[in-house]
């Protein structure tokens, strides 16, 4: 996939490392992310740099950190 290849190539250029290990997507002692809602919550609560959805959506934490607050909850709608 060209997008994933570009990410891995840039990662190698930046770090000199040839591999990224993909682990489970969850916070410490939390269940594994199983929905878009879970993914966005985990992304915002744990300060993950980027979140990419296979449909072509890339979200940056730096651009969205104002959404993270102890008092901010995702809508259930």
Short mmCIF file of N, CA and C in Angstrom, two decimals:
data_model
loop_
_atom_site.label_atom_id
_atom_site.label_comp_id
_atom_site.label_asym_id
_atom_site.label_seq_id
_atom_site.Cartn_x
_atom_site.Cartn_y
_atom_site.Cartn_z
N UNK A 1 0.85 -1.18 0.00
CA UNK A 1 0.00 0.00 0.00
C UNK A 1 0.89 1.24 0.00
N UNK A 2 0.72 2.14 -0.97
CA UNK A 2 1.62 3.30 -1.10
C UNK A 2 1.68 4.19 0.13
N UNK A 3 0.56 4.40 0.81
CA UNK A 3 0.55 5.28 1.98
C UNK A 3 1.39 4.67 3.11
N UNK A 4 1.19 3.40 3.39
CA UNK A 4 1.95 2.72 4.44
C UNK A 4 3.43 2.69 4.07
N UNK A 5 3.74 2.42 2.81
CA UNK A 5 5.13 2.42 2.36
C UNK A 5 5.77 3.79 2.60
N UNK A 6 5.05 4.85 2.31
CA UNK A 6 5.57 6.21 2.52
C UNK A 6 5.83 6.47 4.01
N UNK A 7 4.94 6.02 4.87
CA UNK A 7 5.12 6.20 6.31
C UNK A 7 6.37 5.46 6.78
N UNK A 8 6.49 4.20 6.39
CA UNK A 8 7.64 3.40 6.81
C UNK A 8 8.96 3.96 6.27
N UNK A 9 8.93 4.44 5.03
CA UNK A 9 10.14 5.04 4.44
C UNK A 9 10.53 6.30 5.20
N UNK A 10 9.57 7.15 5.50
CA UNK A 10 9.87 8.39 6.24
C UNK A 10 10.34 8.07 7.66
N UNK A 11 9.75 7.07 8.29
CA UNK A 11 10.18 6.65 9.62
C UNK A 11 11.65 6.21 9.58
N UNK A 12 12.00 5.41 8.57
CA UNK A 12 13.39 4.98 8.42
C UNK A 12 14.31 6.16 8.20
N UNK A 13 13.89 7.11 7.38
CA UNK A 13 14.71 8.30 7.13
C UNK A 13 14.92 9.13 8.39
N UNK A 14 13.90 9.22 9.23
CA UNK A 14 13.99 10.02 10.45
C UNK A 14 14.76 9.33 11.57
N UNK A 15 14.62 8.01 11.67
CA UNK A 15 15.17 7.30 12.81
C UNK A 15 16.35 6.38 12.49
N UNK A 16 16.48 5.98 11.23
CA UNK A 16 17.49 5.00 10.86
C UNK A 16 17.06 3.58 11.16
N UNK A 17 15.88 3.40 11.74
CA UNK A 17 15.36 2.07 12.07
C UNK A 17 14.59 1.51 10.88
N UNK A 18 14.67 0.22 10.69
CA UNK A 18 14.06 -0.40 9.52
C UNK A 18 12.69 -1.01 9.78
N UNK A 19 12.22 -0.96 11.02
CA UNK A 19 10.95 -1.61 11.32
C UNK A 19 10.20 -0.86 12.41
N UNK A 20 8.90 -1.01 12.36
CA UNK A 20 8.01 -0.54 13.41
C UNK A 20 7.25 -1.77 13.89
N UNK A 21 7.15 -1.93 15.19
CA UNK A 21 6.38 -3.06 15.72
C UNK A 21 4.97 -2.58 16.01
N UNK A 22 4.01 -3.25 15.43
CA UNK A 22 2.61 -2.93 15.63
C UNK A 22 2.10 -3.75 16.82
N UNK A 23 1.73 -3.07 17.87
CA UNK A 23 1.18 -3.75 19.05
C UNK A 23 -0.31 -3.50 19.12
N UNK A 24 -0.94 -4.02 20.14
CA UNK A 24 -2.37 -3.80 20.31
C UNK A 24 -2.64 -2.31 20.53
N UNK A 25 -3.81 -1.88 20.14
CA UNK A 25 -4.21 -0.47 20.27
C UNK A 25 -5.09 -0.36 21.50
N UNK A 26 -4.48 0.02 22.61
CA UNK A 26 -5.21 0.24 23.85
C UNK A 26 -4.29 0.95 24.83
N UNK A 27 -4.89 1.57 25.83
CA UNK A 27 -4.12 2.17 26.91
C UNK A 27 -3.78 1.13 27.95
N UNK A 28 -2.89 1.46 28.85
CA UNK A 28 -2.46 0.54 29.91
C UNK A 28 -3.67 0.06 30.71
N UNK A 29 -3.79 -1.25 30.83
CA UNK A 29 -4.86 -1.91 31.56
C UNK A 29 -6.26 -1.57 31.04
N UNK A 30 -6.36 -1.23 29.76
CA UNK A 30 -7.65 -0.99 29.11
C UNK A 30 -7.90 -2.09 28.08
N UNK A 31 -9.18 -2.34 27.76
CA UNK A 31 -9.44 -3.32 26.70
C UNK A 31 -8.97 -2.81 25.35
N UNK A 32 -8.71 -3.73 24.43
CA UNK A 32 -8.27 -3.36 23.09
C UNK A 32 -9.37 -2.57 22.40
N UNK A 33 -8.98 -1.53 21.67
CA UNK A 33 -9.90 -0.68 20.92
C UNK A 33 -10.68 -1.55 19.94
N UNK A 34 -12.01 -1.39 19.94
CA UNK A 34 -12.83 -2.22 19.06
C UNK A 34 -13.85 -1.42 18.25
N UNK A 35 -13.76 -0.09 18.32
CA UNK A 35 -14.69 0.74 17.54
C UNK A 35 -14.03 2.08 17.23
N UNK A 36 -14.63 2.80 16.34
CA UNK A 36 -14.12 4.15 16.02
C UNK A 36 -14.17 5.02 17.27
N UNK A 37 -15.23 4.93 18.05
CA UNK A 37 -15.35 5.71 19.29
C UNK A 37 -14.21 5.37 20.25
N UNK A 38 -13.93 4.08 20.42
CA UNK A 38 -12.81 3.66 21.28
C UNK A 38 -11.49 4.23 20.77
N UNK A 39 -11.29 4.17 19.45
CA UNK A 39 -10.03 4.64 18.86
C UNK A 39 -9.84 6.13 19.11
N UNK A 40 -10.88 6.93 18.92
CA UNK A 40 -10.77 8.37 19.12
C UNK A 40 -10.55 8.69 20.60
N UNK A 41 -11.26 8.00 21.49
CA UNK A 41 -11.07 8.23 22.92
C UNK A 41 -9.64 7.90 23.34
N UNK A 42 -9.14 6.76 22.91
CA UNK A 42 -7.78 6.36 23.26
C UNK A 42 -6.77 7.35 22.68
N UNK A 43 -6.97 7.75 21.44
CA UNK A 43 -6.12 8.73 20.76
C UNK A 43 -6.03 10.03 21.57
N UNK A 44 -7.17 10.56 21.99
CA UNK A 44 -7.19 11.83 22.72
C UNK A 44 -6.67 11.68 24.15
N UNK A 45 -7.04 10.59 24.83
CA UNK A 45 -6.65 10.42 26.24
C UNK A 45 -5.18 10.10 26.42
N UNK A 46 -4.56 9.48 25.42
CA UNK A 46 -3.18 9.04 25.58
C UNK A 46 -2.19 9.85 24.75
N UNK A 47 -2.66 10.90 24.09
CA UNK A 47 -1.75 11.79 23.37
C UNK A 47 -1.00 11.13 22.24
N UNK A 48 -1.65 10.20 21.54
CA UNK A 48 -1.03 9.55 20.39
C UNK A 48 -0.84 10.62 19.32
N UNK A 49 0.31 10.62 18.65
CA UNK A 49 0.62 11.68 17.68
C UNK A 49 -0.36 11.72 16.51
N UNK A 50 -0.64 10.57 15.92
CA UNK A 50 -1.52 10.52 14.75
C UNK A 50 -2.41 9.29 14.85
N UNK A 51 -3.60 9.43 14.28
CA UNK A 51 -4.53 8.31 14.17
C UNK A 51 -4.98 8.26 12.72
N UNK A 52 -4.77 7.11 12.10
CA UNK A 52 -5.15 6.94 10.69
C UNK A 52 -6.23 5.88 10.58
N UNK A 53 -7.29 6.22 9.87
CA UNK A 53 -8.35 5.27 9.57
C UNK A 53 -8.19 4.81 8.14
N UNK A 54 -8.40 3.54 7.88
CA UNK A 54 -8.20 2.95 6.57
C UNK A 54 -9.01 3.58 5.45
N UNK A 55 -10.02 4.38 5.78
CA UNK A 55 -10.82 5.05 4.76
C UNK A 55 -10.13 6.32 4.25
N UNK A 56 -8.90 6.59 4.76
CA UNK A 56 -8.15 7.74 4.28
C UNK A 56 -8.15 8.94 5.21
N UNK A 57 -8.65 8.79 6.42
CA UNK A 57 -8.69 9.90 7.37
C UNK A 57 -7.48 9.83 8.29
N UNK A 58 -6.72 10.92 8.36
CA UNK A 58 -5.55 11.04 9.24
C UNK A 58 -5.81 12.18 10.19
N UNK A 59 -5.73 11.91 11.50
CA UNK A 59 -6.00 12.91 12.53
C UNK A 59 -4.71 13.16 13.30
N UNK A 60 -4.39 14.42 13.53
CA UNK A 60 -3.21 14.82 14.28
C UNK A 60 -3.62 15.24 15.69
N UNK A 61 -2.92 14.72 16.71
CA UNK A 61 -3.21 15.11 18.09
C UNK A 61 -2.94 16.60 18.28
N UNK A 62 -1.83 17.10 17.71
CA UNK A 62 -1.48 18.52 17.87
C UNK A 62 -2.60 19.42 17.37
N UNK A 63 -3.28 18.99 16.31
CA UNK A 63 -4.37 19.80 15.76
C UNK A 63 -5.67 19.65 16.53
N UNK A 64 -5.74 18.67 17.44
CA UNK A 64 -7.00 18.37 18.13
C UNK A 64 -6.88 18.31 19.64
N UNK A 65 -5.75 18.71 20.21
CA UNK A 65 -5.60 18.54 21.65
C UNK A 65 -6.54 19.41 22.46
N UNK A 66 -7.14 20.45 21.88
CA UNK A 66 -8.12 21.24 22.61
C UNK A 66 -9.37 20.40 22.91
N UNK A 67 -9.53 19.28 22.19
CA UNK A 67 -10.66 18.40 22.45
C UNK A 67 -10.44 17.55 23.69
N UNK A 68 -9.18 17.43 24.10
CA UNK A 68 -8.88 16.60 25.26
C UNK A 68 -8.94 17.44 26.53
N UNK A 69 -9.76 17.01 27.40
CA UNK A 69 -9.90 17.65 28.70
C UNK A 69 -10.50 16.61 29.62
N UNK A 70 -10.17 16.64 30.90
CA UNK A 70 -10.79 15.67 31.82
C UNK A 70 -12.31 15.77 31.82
N UNK A 71 -12.83 16.90 31.38
CA UNK A 71 -14.28 17.11 31.40
C UNK A 71 -14.92 16.93 30.04
N UNK A 72 -14.14 16.55 29.03
CA UNK A 72 -14.66 16.37 27.69
C UNK A 72 -15.04 14.91 27.48
N UNK A 73 -16.24 14.69 27.02
CA UNK A 73 -16.68 13.32 26.72
C UNK A 73 -17.18 13.30 25.28
N UNK A 74 -16.98 12.17 24.63
CA UNK A 74 -17.49 12.02 23.27
C UNK A 74 -19.01 11.90 23.33
N UNK A 75 -19.67 12.52 22.40
CA UNK A 75 -21.11 12.44 22.32
C UNK A 75 -21.54 10.99 22.08
N UNK A 76 -22.65 10.61 22.63
CA UNK A 76 -23.17 9.26 22.40
C UNK A 76 -24.08 9.22 21.19
N UNK A 77 -24.25 10.36 20.52
CA UNK A 77 -25.13 10.39 19.35
C UNK A 77 -24.51 9.70 18.18
#
